[in-house]
mmCIF file of C-alpha atoms and ligand atoms in Angstrom:
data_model
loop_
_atom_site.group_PDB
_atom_site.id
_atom_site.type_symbol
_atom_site.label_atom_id
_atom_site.label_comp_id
_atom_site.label_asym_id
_atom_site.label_seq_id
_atom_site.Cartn_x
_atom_site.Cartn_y
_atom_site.Cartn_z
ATOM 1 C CA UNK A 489 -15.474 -21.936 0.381
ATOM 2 C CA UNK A 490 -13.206 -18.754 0.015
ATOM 3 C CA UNK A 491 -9.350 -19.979 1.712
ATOM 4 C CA UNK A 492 -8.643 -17.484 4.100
ATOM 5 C CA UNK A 493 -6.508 -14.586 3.363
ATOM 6 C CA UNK A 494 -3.508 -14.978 5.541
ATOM 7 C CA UNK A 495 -0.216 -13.612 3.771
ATOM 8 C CA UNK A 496 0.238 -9.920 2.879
ATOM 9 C CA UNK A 497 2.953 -9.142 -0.226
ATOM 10 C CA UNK A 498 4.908 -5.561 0.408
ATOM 11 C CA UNK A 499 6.748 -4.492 -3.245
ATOM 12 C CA UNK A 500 9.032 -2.260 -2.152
ATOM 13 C CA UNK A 501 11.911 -2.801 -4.705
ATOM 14 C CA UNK A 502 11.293 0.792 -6.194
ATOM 15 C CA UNK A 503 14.068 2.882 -6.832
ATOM 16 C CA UNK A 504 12.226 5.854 -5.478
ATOM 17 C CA UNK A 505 13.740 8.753 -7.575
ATOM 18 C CA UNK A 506 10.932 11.267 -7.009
ATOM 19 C CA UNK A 507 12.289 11.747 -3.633
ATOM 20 C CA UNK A 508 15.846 11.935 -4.652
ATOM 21 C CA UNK A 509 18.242 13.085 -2.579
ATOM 22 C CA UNK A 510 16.349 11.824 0.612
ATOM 23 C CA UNK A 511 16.029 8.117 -1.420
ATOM 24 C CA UNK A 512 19.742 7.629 -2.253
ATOM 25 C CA UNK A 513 20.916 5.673 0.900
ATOM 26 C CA UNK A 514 18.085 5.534 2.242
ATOM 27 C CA UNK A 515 14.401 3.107 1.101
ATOM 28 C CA UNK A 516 11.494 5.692 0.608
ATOM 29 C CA UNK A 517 9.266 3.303 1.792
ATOM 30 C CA UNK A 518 10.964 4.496 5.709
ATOM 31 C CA UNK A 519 10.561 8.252 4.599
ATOM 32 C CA UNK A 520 8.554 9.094 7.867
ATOM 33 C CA UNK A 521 5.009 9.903 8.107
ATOM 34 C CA UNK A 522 4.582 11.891 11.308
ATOM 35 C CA UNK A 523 6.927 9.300 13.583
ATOM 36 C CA UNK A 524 6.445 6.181 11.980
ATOM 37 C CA UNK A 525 7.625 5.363 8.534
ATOM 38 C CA UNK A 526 5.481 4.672 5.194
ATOM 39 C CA UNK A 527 5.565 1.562 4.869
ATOM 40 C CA UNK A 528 4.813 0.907 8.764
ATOM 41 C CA UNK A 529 1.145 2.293 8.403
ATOM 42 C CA UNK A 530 0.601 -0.649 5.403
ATOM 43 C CA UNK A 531 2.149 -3.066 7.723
ATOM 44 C CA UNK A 532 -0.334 -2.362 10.133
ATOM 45 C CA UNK A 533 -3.278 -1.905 7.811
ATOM 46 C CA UNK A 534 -2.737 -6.023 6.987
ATOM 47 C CA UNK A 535 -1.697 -6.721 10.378
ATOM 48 C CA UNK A 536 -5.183 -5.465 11.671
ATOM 49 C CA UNK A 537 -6.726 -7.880 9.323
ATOM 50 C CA UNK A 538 -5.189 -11.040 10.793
ATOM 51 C CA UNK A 539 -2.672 -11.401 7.872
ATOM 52 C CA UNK A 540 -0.229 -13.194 10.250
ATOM 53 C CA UNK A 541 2.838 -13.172 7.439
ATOM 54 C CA UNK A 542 4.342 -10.310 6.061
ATOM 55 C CA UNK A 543 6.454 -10.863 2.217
ATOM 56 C CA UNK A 544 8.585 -7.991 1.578
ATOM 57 C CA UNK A 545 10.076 -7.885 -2.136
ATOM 58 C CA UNK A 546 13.068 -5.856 -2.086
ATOM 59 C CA UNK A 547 15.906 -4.399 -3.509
ATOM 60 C CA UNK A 548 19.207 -2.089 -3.182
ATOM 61 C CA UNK A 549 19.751 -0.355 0.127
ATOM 62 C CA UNK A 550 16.435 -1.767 1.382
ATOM 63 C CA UNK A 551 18.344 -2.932 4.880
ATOM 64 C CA UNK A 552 16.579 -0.255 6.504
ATOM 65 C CA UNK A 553 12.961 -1.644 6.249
ATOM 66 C CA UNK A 554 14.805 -5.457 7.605
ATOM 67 C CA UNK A 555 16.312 -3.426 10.448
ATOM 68 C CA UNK A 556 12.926 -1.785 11.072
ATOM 69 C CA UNK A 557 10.894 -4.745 11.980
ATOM 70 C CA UNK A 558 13.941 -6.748 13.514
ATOM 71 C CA UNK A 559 13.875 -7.581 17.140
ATOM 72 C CA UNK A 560 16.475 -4.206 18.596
ATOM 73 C CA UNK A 561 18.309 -5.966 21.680
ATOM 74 C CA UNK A 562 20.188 -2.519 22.525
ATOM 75 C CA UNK A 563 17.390 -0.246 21.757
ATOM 76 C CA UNK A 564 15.168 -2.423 24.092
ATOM 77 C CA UNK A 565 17.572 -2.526 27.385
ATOM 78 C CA UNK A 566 17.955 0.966 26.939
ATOM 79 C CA UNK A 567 14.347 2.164 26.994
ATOM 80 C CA UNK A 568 13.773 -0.611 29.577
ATOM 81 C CA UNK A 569 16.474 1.328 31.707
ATOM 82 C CA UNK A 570 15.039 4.212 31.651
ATOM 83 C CA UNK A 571 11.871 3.452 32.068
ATOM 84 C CA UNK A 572 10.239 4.245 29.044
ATOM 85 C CA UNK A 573 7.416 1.450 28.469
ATOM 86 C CA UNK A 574 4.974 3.434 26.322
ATOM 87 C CA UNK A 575 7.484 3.705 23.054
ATOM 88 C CA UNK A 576 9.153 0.433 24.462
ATOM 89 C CA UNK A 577 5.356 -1.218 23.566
ATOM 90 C CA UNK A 578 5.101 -0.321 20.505
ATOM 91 C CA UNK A 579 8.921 -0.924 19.088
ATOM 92 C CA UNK A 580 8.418 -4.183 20.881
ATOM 93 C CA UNK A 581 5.198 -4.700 18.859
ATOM 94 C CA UNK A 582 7.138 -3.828 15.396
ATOM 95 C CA UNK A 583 9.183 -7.463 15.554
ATOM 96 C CA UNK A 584 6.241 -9.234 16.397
ATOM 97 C CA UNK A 585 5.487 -10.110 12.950
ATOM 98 C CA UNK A 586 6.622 -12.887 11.005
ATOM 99 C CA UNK A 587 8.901 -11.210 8.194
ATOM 100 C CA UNK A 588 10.501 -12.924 4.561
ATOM 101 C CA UNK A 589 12.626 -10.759 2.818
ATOM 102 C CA UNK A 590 12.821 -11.642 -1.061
ATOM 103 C CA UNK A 591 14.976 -9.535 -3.535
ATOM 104 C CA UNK A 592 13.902 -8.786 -6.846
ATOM 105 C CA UNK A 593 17.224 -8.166 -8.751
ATOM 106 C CA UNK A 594 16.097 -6.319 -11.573
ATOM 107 C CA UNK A 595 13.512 -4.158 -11.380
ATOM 108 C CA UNK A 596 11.055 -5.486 -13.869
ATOM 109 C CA UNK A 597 7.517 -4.228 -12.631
ATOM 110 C CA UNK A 598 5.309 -4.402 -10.223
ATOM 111 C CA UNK A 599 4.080 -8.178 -12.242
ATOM 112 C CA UNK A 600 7.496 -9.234 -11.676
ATOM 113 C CA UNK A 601 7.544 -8.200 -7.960
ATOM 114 C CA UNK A 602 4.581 -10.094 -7.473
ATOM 115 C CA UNK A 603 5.771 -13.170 -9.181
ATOM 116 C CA UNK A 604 8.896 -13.103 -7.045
ATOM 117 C CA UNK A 605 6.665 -14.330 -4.071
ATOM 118 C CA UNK A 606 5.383 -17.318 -5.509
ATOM 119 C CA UNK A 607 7.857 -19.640 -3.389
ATOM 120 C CA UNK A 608 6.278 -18.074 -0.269
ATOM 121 C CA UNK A 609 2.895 -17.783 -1.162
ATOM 122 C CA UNK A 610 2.705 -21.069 -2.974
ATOM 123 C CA UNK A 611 -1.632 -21.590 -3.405
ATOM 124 C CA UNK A 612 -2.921 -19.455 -1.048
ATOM 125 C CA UNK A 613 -5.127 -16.179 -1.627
ATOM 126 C CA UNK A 614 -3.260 -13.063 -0.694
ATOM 127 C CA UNK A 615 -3.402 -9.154 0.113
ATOM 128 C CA UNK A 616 -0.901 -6.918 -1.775
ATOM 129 C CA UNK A 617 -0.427 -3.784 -0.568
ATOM 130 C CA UNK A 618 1.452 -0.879 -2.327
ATOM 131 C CA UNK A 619 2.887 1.232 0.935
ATOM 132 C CA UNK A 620 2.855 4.145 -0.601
ATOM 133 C CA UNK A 621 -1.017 4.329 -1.342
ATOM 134 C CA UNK A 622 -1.419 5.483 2.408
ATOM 135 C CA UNK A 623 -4.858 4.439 3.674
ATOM 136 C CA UNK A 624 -6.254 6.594 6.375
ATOM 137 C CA UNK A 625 -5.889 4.048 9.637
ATOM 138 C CA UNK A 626 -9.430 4.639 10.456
ATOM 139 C CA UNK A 627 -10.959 3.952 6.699
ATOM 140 C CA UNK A 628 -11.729 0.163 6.377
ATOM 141 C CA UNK A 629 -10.437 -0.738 2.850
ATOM 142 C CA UNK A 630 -8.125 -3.922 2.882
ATOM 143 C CA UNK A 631 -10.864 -5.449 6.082
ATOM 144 C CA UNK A 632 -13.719 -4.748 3.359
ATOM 145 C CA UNK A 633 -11.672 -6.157 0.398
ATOM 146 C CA UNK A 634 -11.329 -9.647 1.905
ATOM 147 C CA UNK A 635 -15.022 -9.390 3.436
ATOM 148 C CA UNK A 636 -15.513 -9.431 -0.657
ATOM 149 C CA UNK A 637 -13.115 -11.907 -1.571
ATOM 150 C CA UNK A 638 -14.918 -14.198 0.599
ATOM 151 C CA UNK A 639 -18.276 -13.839 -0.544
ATOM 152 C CA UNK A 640 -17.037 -14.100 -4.273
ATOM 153 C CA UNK A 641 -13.929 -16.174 -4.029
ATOM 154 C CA UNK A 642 -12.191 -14.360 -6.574
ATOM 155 C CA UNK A 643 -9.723 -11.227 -7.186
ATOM 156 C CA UNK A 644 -10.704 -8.187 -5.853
ATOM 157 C CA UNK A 645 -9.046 -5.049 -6.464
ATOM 158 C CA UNK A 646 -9.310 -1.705 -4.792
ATOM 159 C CA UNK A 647 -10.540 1.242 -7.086
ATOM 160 C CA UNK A 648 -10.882 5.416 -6.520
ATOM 161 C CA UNK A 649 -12.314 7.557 -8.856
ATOM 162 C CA UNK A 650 -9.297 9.957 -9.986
ATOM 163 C CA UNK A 651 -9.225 13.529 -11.847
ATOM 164 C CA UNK A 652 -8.871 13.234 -15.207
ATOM 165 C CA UNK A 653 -5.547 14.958 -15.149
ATOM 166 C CA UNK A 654 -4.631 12.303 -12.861
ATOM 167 C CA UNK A 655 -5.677 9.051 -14.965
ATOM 168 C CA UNK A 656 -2.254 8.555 -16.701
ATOM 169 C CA UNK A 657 -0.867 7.166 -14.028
ATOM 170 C CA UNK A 658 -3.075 4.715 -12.782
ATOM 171 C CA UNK A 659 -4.013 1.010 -14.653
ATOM 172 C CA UNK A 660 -7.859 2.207 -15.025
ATOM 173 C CA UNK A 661 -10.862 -0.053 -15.018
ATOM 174 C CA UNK A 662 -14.120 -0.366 -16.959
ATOM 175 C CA UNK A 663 -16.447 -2.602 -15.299
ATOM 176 C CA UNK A 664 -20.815 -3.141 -13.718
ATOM 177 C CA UNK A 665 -21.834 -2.404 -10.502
ATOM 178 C CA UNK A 666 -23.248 -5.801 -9.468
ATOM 179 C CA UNK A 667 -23.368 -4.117 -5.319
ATOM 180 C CA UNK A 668 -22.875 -1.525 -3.369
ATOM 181 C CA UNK A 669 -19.450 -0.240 -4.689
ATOM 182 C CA UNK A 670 -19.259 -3.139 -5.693
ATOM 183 C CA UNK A 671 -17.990 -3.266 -9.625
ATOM 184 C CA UNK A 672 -17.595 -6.471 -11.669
ATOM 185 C CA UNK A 673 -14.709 -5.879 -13.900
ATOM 186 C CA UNK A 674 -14.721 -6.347 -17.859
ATOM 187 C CA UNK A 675 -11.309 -4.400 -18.922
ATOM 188 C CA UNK A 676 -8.426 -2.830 -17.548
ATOM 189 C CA UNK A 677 -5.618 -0.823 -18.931
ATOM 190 C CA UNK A 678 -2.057 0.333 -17.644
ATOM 191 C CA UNK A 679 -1.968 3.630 -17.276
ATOM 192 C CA UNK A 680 -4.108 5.005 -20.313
ATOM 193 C CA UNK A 681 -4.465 8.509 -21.491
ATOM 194 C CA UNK A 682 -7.245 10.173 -20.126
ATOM 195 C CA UNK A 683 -9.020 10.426 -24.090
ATOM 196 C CA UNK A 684 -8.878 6.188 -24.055
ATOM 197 C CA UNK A 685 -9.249 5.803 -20.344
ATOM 198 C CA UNK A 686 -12.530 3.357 -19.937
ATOM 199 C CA UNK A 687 -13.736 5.283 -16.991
ATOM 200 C CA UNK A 688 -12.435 7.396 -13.992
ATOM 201 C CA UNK A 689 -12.218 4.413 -11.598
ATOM 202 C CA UNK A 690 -8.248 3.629 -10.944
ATOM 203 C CA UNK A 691 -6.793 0.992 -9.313
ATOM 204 C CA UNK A 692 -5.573 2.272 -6.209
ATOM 205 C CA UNK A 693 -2.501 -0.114 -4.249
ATOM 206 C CA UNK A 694 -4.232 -2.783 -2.318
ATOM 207 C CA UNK A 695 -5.581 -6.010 -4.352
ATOM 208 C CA UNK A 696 -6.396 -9.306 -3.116
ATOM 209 C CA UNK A 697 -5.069 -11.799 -5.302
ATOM 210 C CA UNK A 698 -5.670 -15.452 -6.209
ATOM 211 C CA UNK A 699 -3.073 -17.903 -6.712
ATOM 212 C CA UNK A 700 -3.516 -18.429 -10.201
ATOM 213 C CA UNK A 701 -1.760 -14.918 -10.967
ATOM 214 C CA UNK A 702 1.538 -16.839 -10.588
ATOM 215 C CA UNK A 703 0.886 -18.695 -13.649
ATOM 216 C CA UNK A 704 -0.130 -15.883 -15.852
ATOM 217 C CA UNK A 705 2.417 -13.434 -14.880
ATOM 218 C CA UNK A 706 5.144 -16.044 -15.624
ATOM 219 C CA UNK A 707 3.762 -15.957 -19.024
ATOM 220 C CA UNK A 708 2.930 -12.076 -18.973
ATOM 221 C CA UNK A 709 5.021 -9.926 -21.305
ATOM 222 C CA UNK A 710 6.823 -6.445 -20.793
ATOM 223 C CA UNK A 711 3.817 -4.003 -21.294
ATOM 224 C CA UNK A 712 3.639 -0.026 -20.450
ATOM 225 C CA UNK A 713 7.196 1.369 -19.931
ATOM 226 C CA UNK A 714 8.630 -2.168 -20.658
ATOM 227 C CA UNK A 715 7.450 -3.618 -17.656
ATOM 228 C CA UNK A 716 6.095 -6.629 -16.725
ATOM 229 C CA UNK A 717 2.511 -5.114 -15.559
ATOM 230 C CA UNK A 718 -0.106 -6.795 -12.736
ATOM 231 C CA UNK A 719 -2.325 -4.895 -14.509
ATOM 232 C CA UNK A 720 -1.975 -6.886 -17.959
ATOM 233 C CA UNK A 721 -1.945 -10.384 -15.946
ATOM 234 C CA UNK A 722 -5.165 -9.136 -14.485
ATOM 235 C CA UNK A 723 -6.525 -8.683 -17.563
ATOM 236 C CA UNK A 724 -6.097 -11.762 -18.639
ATOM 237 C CA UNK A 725 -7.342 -13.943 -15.539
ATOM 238 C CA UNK A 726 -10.408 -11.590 -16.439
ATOM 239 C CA UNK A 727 -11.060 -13.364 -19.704
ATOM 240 C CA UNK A 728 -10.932 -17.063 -17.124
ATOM 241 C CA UNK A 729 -12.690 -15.625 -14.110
ATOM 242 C CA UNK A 730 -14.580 -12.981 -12.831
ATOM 243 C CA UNK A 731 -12.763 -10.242 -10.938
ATOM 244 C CA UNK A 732 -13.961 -7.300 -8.984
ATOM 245 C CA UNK A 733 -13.172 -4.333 -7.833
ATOM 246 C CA UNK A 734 -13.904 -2.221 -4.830
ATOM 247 C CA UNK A 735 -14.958 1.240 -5.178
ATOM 248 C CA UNK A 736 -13.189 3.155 -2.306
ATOM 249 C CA UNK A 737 -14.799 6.238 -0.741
ATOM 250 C CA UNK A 738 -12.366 7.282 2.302
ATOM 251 C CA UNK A 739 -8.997 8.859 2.301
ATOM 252 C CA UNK A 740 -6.224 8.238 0.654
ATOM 253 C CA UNK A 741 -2.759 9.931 0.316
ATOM 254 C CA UNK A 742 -0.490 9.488 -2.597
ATOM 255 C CA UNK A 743 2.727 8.970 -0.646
ATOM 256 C CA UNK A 744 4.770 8.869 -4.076
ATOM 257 C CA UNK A 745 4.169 12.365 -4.703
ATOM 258 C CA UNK A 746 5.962 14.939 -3.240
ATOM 259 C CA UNK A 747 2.206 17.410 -2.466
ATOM 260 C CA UNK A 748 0.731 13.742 -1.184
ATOM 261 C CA UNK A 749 3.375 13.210 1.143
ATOM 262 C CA UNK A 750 3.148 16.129 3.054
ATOM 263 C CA UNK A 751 -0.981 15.958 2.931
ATOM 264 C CA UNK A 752 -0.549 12.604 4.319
ATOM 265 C CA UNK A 753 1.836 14.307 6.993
ATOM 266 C CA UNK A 754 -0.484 17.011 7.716
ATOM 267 C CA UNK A 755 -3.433 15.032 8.035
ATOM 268 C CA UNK A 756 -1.946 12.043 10.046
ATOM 269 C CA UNK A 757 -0.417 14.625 12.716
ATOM 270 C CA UNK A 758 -3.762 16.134 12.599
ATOM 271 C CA UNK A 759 -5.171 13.106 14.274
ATOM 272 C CA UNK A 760 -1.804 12.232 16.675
ATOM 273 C CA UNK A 761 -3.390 13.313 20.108
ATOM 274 C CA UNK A 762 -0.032 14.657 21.189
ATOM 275 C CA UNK A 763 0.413 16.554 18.707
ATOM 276 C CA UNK A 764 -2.975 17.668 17.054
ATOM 277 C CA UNK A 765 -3.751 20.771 19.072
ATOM 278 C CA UNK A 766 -0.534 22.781 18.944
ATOM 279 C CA UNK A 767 0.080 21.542 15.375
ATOM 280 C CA UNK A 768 -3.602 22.622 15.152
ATOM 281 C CA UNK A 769 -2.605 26.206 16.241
ATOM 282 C CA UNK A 770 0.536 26.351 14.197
ATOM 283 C CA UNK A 771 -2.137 25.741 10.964
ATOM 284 C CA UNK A 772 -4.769 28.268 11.916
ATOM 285 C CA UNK A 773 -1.758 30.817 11.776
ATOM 286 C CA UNK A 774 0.180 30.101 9.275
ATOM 287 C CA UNK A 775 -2.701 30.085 6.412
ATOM 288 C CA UNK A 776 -3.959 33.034 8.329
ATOM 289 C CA UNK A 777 -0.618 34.581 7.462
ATOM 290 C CA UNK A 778 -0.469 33.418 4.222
ATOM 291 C CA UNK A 779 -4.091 34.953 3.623
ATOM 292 C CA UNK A 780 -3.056 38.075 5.307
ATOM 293 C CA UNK A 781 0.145 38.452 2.751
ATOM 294 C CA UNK A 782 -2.487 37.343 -0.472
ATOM 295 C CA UNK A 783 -4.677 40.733 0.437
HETATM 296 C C1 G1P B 559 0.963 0.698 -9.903
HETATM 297 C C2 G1P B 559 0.085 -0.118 -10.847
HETATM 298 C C3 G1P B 559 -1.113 0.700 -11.303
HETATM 299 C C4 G1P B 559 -1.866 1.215 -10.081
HETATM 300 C C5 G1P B 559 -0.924 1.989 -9.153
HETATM 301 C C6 G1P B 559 -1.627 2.352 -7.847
HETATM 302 O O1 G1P B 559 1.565 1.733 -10.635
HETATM 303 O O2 G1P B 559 0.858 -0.545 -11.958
HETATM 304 O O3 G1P B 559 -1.966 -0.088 -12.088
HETATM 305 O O4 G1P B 559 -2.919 2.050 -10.523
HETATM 306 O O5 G1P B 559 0.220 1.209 -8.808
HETATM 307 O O6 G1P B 559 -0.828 3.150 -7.031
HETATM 308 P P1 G1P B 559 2.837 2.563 -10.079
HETATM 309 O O7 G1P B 559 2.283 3.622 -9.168
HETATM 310 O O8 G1P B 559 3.697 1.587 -9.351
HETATM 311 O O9 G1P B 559 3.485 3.147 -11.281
#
């Protein structure tokens, strides 16, 4: 029988230069999406799946995302004072969570970021999520992903069928359907040019992983950019034991990309009931404007 998922692994030791300025001081995984930041909505996508401990990789000026999810004695008596339970809930709720903090050092890849949690994880089965693939809160991926690591007891990665134009910058799959969505994977490749690219299914940031990746990445050599890539590790536990991958059909928002970022923004205030129907308004007119000044 499948062990049970339990432990979610947060890489967040990116650099984060496609946001520059806003990323010098600052982590872009707390650039905020609507009033909560990124890497709060993955937090809560694994929390929601009874992953009961959270692994954060880190890295320089990452204090912010510790300070985040830290229990805020001052902040706390304050909105106890004045008497402001709603938003005192939910900050309340934020240090709930059982946190470890690991730092990367150098940032080697996303394989290296992975292996850095081995001490932590030890030989358990575990979620990785990549906060800034931002999964609609009411699309079931990472609940459906370990629904299929059960059944199969075996890696399972999440997959989205990209643009071609978009395929470079994804590690891309070729693989069988074997069930609904369901695809049985036979190659993958870091980030391929869309003329070599197996298919149009890319891995998209949430994978549940088996233990054994430990081993393999600590033998895993620099691949695509120099890197040390999950992607190449993966390929090789495919060559020892079957992995699939999860065809996703609901929303996601590239939150690394600047035109991503603000769809995420737009559609995420779209659904915050305070906000939606004047920020509903404020739409209608402004496109309405911008149609008016196209004509
Ligand atoms: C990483 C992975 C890549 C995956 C992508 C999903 O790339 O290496 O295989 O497709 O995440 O977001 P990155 O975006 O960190 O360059």
């Amino acid at each position: 029988m499948a062990k049970k998922v339990s432990k979610a692994v947060f890489p967040a030791a990116g650099l984060g230069t496609r946001f520059l300025p806003a990323t010098k001081a600052s982590p872009k995984e707390m650039l905020p999406i609507v009033d909560k930041p990124m890497f709060q909505y993955a937090v809560e996508e694994a929390a929601a799946c009874n992953i009961k401990e959270f692994i954060v990789i880190t890295g320089k000026s990452k204090r912010a995302i510790e300070d985040h999810f830290d229990y805020a004695w001052e902040l706390e008596e304050n909105l106890k004072s004045t008497g402001k339970n709603k938003i005192l809930d939910e900050i309340r709720e934020l240090s709930q969570h059982q946190f470890a903090y690991i730092r990367q050092g150098a940032p080697l890849g996303l394989g290296h970021a992975i292996l850095c949690s081995k001490p932590f994880v030890k030989d358990e089965p575990f979620a990785v999520l990549l906060s800034d693939d931002i999964i609609d809160p009411d699309d079931r991926l990472l609940k459906d992903m370990i629904r299929i690591y059960n059944k199969y007891n075996a890696t399972v990665l999440a997959l989205q069928q990209v643009p071609k134009d978009e395929i470079h910058r994804y590690g891309v799959i070729a693989g069988k359907e074997v069930g609904k969505n369901i695809f049985k994977i036979s190659d993958m490749i870091e980030k391929p040019k869309a003329s070599s690219a197996p298919s149009d299914m890319a891995i998209i940031g949430r994978y549940i992983l088996t233990p054994d990746i430990y081993n393999i990445l600590e033998k895993t050599r620099p691949g695509k950019g120099g890197e040390i890539q999950l992607t190449d590790a993966m390929k090789t536990l495919l060559k020892r034991k079957p992995v699939y991958g999860y065809l996703f059909k609901g929303r996601r928002y590239d939150g690394g990309d600047k035109v991503g970022y603000l769809k995420a923004t737009v559609e995420l205030a779209l659904k915050n009931p305070s906000l939606k129907a004047e920020f509903k308004d404020y739409l209608y007119s402004r496109v309405a404007s911008i149609k008016e000044k196209e004509n």
